Amino acid sequence: MVRKISNSPLPRIQTVREILLRNRVDGIIFSNMSNIRYLSGFSGSDGILIISSDSACLLVDGRYTTQAAAEAQHISISEYQNKVQGIERAAKELGLKKIGFEAAFVSVEIYDDLVRRFSNKAKLVSFGKELGSLRACKEIREIQTMKKAAAIASAAVAKIVREIKPGWTEQEVALQLEVAARRSGAEQLAFETIVASGENAALPHAKPSHREIRKGDFVVIDFGVKYQGYCSDETCTFAIGELTAVQKNAYRAVLRAHDEAIASIRAGVAAADVDALTRRVLGEEYGRYFIHGTGHGVGLDVHEAPRVAPGSQDILTAGMVVTVEPGLYFPGLWGIRIEDTVLVKKNSCEIITKMNKKLITIS
């Protein structure tokens, strides 16, 4: 039985109810576990949240009923044995006739099953961008938590920089990073750690390998952790021994693009304009080697709204937390990426990651 809660104390749920009104739907089915955690407090790995104009119901299977009751105290909890049957039952009890759902997080199989079950009883309406921006502006507590995550990750990178030597493998560096971060309070990694040296650094999402780090290498370390559910994201590129003039000039170009992009960030600026500035700074000489967007939002997910990339329609707003991460990738040779995470403010931004991005040379 779904228990109706007419006056939920959660302002985030009220925001969803405003979305209901604007889109003239009776309720929304949430499947994205990050959105479910954000709206209910439930941190399990599976479940469904249904929000209507006068109720909020968290559907979980038997593994999570005790956890859900403890974490989502202002939400009605309903246990299911079959997820789709649970959604059908809850929608019927709540009297929902026009129901939104997160299109990007519902499989074709579940969607087809819901359509068959609802038949003429209810209409499904897909939601995309409006729900994708739900978590874009962070509250003070979220920002404080993200700063803690960033501090843990940056400290782990700083520790490795003091210890790493030629002859270490990329996998050894990745392992030592994770150990250091977990000892300092990290819950888990925010994403699979990237440690890429030499020619591997030319791959933006390279996986740590058995390659030994050698003199003359760039080493790209892209590392982030989760703390109380929130992510950090930072990339540093280090020199191992003496670099060539070409490598040094390329690093200076990336650092200049990084610095000027960050200097441009403030509330009201179009995210696409930040990306365009980054590309203008890199210019014709380097621009063709910059093969991804300038940045992305960070929060409960390491990639979330807004997008700082060509074609983005997002406008930066105070409270958003975004990355700035220009990079250059020369196939078969080497690569560079410099990334900080920043908090957007009214007239500027605050860098919340901690490593200095001036080139560090490790002998």
Short mmCIF file of N, CA and C in Angstrom, two decimals, residues 261-267 320 322 324 341-352:
data_model
loop_
_atom_site.label_atom_id
_atom_site.label_comp_id
_atom_site.label_asym_id
_atom_site.label_seq_id
_atom_site.Cartn_x
_atom_site.Cartn_y
_atom_site.Cartn_z
N ALA A 261 39.98 29.98 -19.79
CA ALA A 261 38.62 29.46 -19.68
C ALA A 261 38.09 29.66 -18.26
N ILE A 262 38.90 29.33 -17.27
CA ILE A 262 38.48 29.49 -15.88
C ILE A 262 38.22 30.97 -15.57
N ALA A 263 39.07 31.86 -16.08
CA ALA A 263 38.88 33.29 -15.83
C ALA A 263 37.58 33.81 -16.42
N SER A 264 37.04 33.13 -17.43
CA SER A 264 35.80 33.59 -18.09
C SER A 264 34.54 33.12 -17.40
N ILE A 265 34.66 32.18 -16.47
CA ILE A 265 33.48 31.53 -15.90
C ILE A 265 32.85 32.40 -14.81
N ARG A 266 31.56 32.61 -14.94
CA ARG A 266 30.74 33.31 -13.96
C ARG A 266 29.28 33.07 -14.33
N ALA A 267 28.38 33.40 -13.45
CA ALA A 267 26.95 33.22 -13.72
C ALA A 267 26.54 34.05 -14.94
N MET A 320 26.44 26.03 -9.84
CA MET A 320 26.86 24.91 -10.69
C MET A 320 28.32 24.58 -10.40
N VAL A 322 31.46 22.68 -12.35
CA VAL A 322 31.85 22.18 -13.67
C VAL A 322 33.35 21.98 -13.75
N VAL A 324 36.91 22.17 -16.11
CA VAL A 324 37.57 22.81 -17.25
C VAL A 324 38.77 21.94 -17.55
N THR A 341 38.17 21.41 -11.28
CA THR A 341 36.73 21.52 -11.06
C THR A 341 36.48 22.85 -10.36
N VAL A 342 35.49 23.60 -10.85
CA VAL A 342 35.24 24.94 -10.32
C VAL A 342 33.78 25.10 -9.94
N LEU A 343 33.55 25.96 -8.94
CA LEU A 343 32.22 26.34 -8.50
C LEU A 343 31.88 27.68 -9.13
N VAL A 344 30.78 27.71 -9.89
CA VAL A 344 30.34 28.96 -10.54
C VAL A 344 29.75 29.90 -9.49
N LYS A 345 30.21 31.15 -9.51
CA LYS A 345 29.69 32.18 -8.62
C LYS A 345 29.11 33.32 -9.46
N LYS A 346 28.56 34.33 -8.77
CA LYS A 346 27.88 35.42 -9.47
C LYS A 346 28.82 36.13 -10.43
N ASN A 347 30.01 36.49 -9.98
CA ASN A 347 30.91 37.29 -10.80
C ASN A 347 32.24 36.61 -11.10
N SER A 348 32.37 35.35 -10.72
CA SER A 348 33.64 34.64 -10.92
C SER A 348 33.40 33.16 -10.68
N CYS A 349 34.47 32.44 -10.42
CA CYS A 349 34.34 31.03 -10.02
C CYS A 349 35.43 30.71 -9.01
N GLU A 350 35.23 29.61 -8.30
CA GLU A 350 36.18 29.16 -7.28
C GLU A 350 36.70 27.78 -7.67
N ILE A 351 38.01 27.64 -7.75
CA ILE A 351 38.59 26.33 -8.05
C ILE A 351 38.55 25.49 -6.78
N ILE A 352 37.92 24.31 -6.85
CA ILE A 352 37.80 23.48 -5.65
C ILE A 352 38.78 22.29 -5.66
#
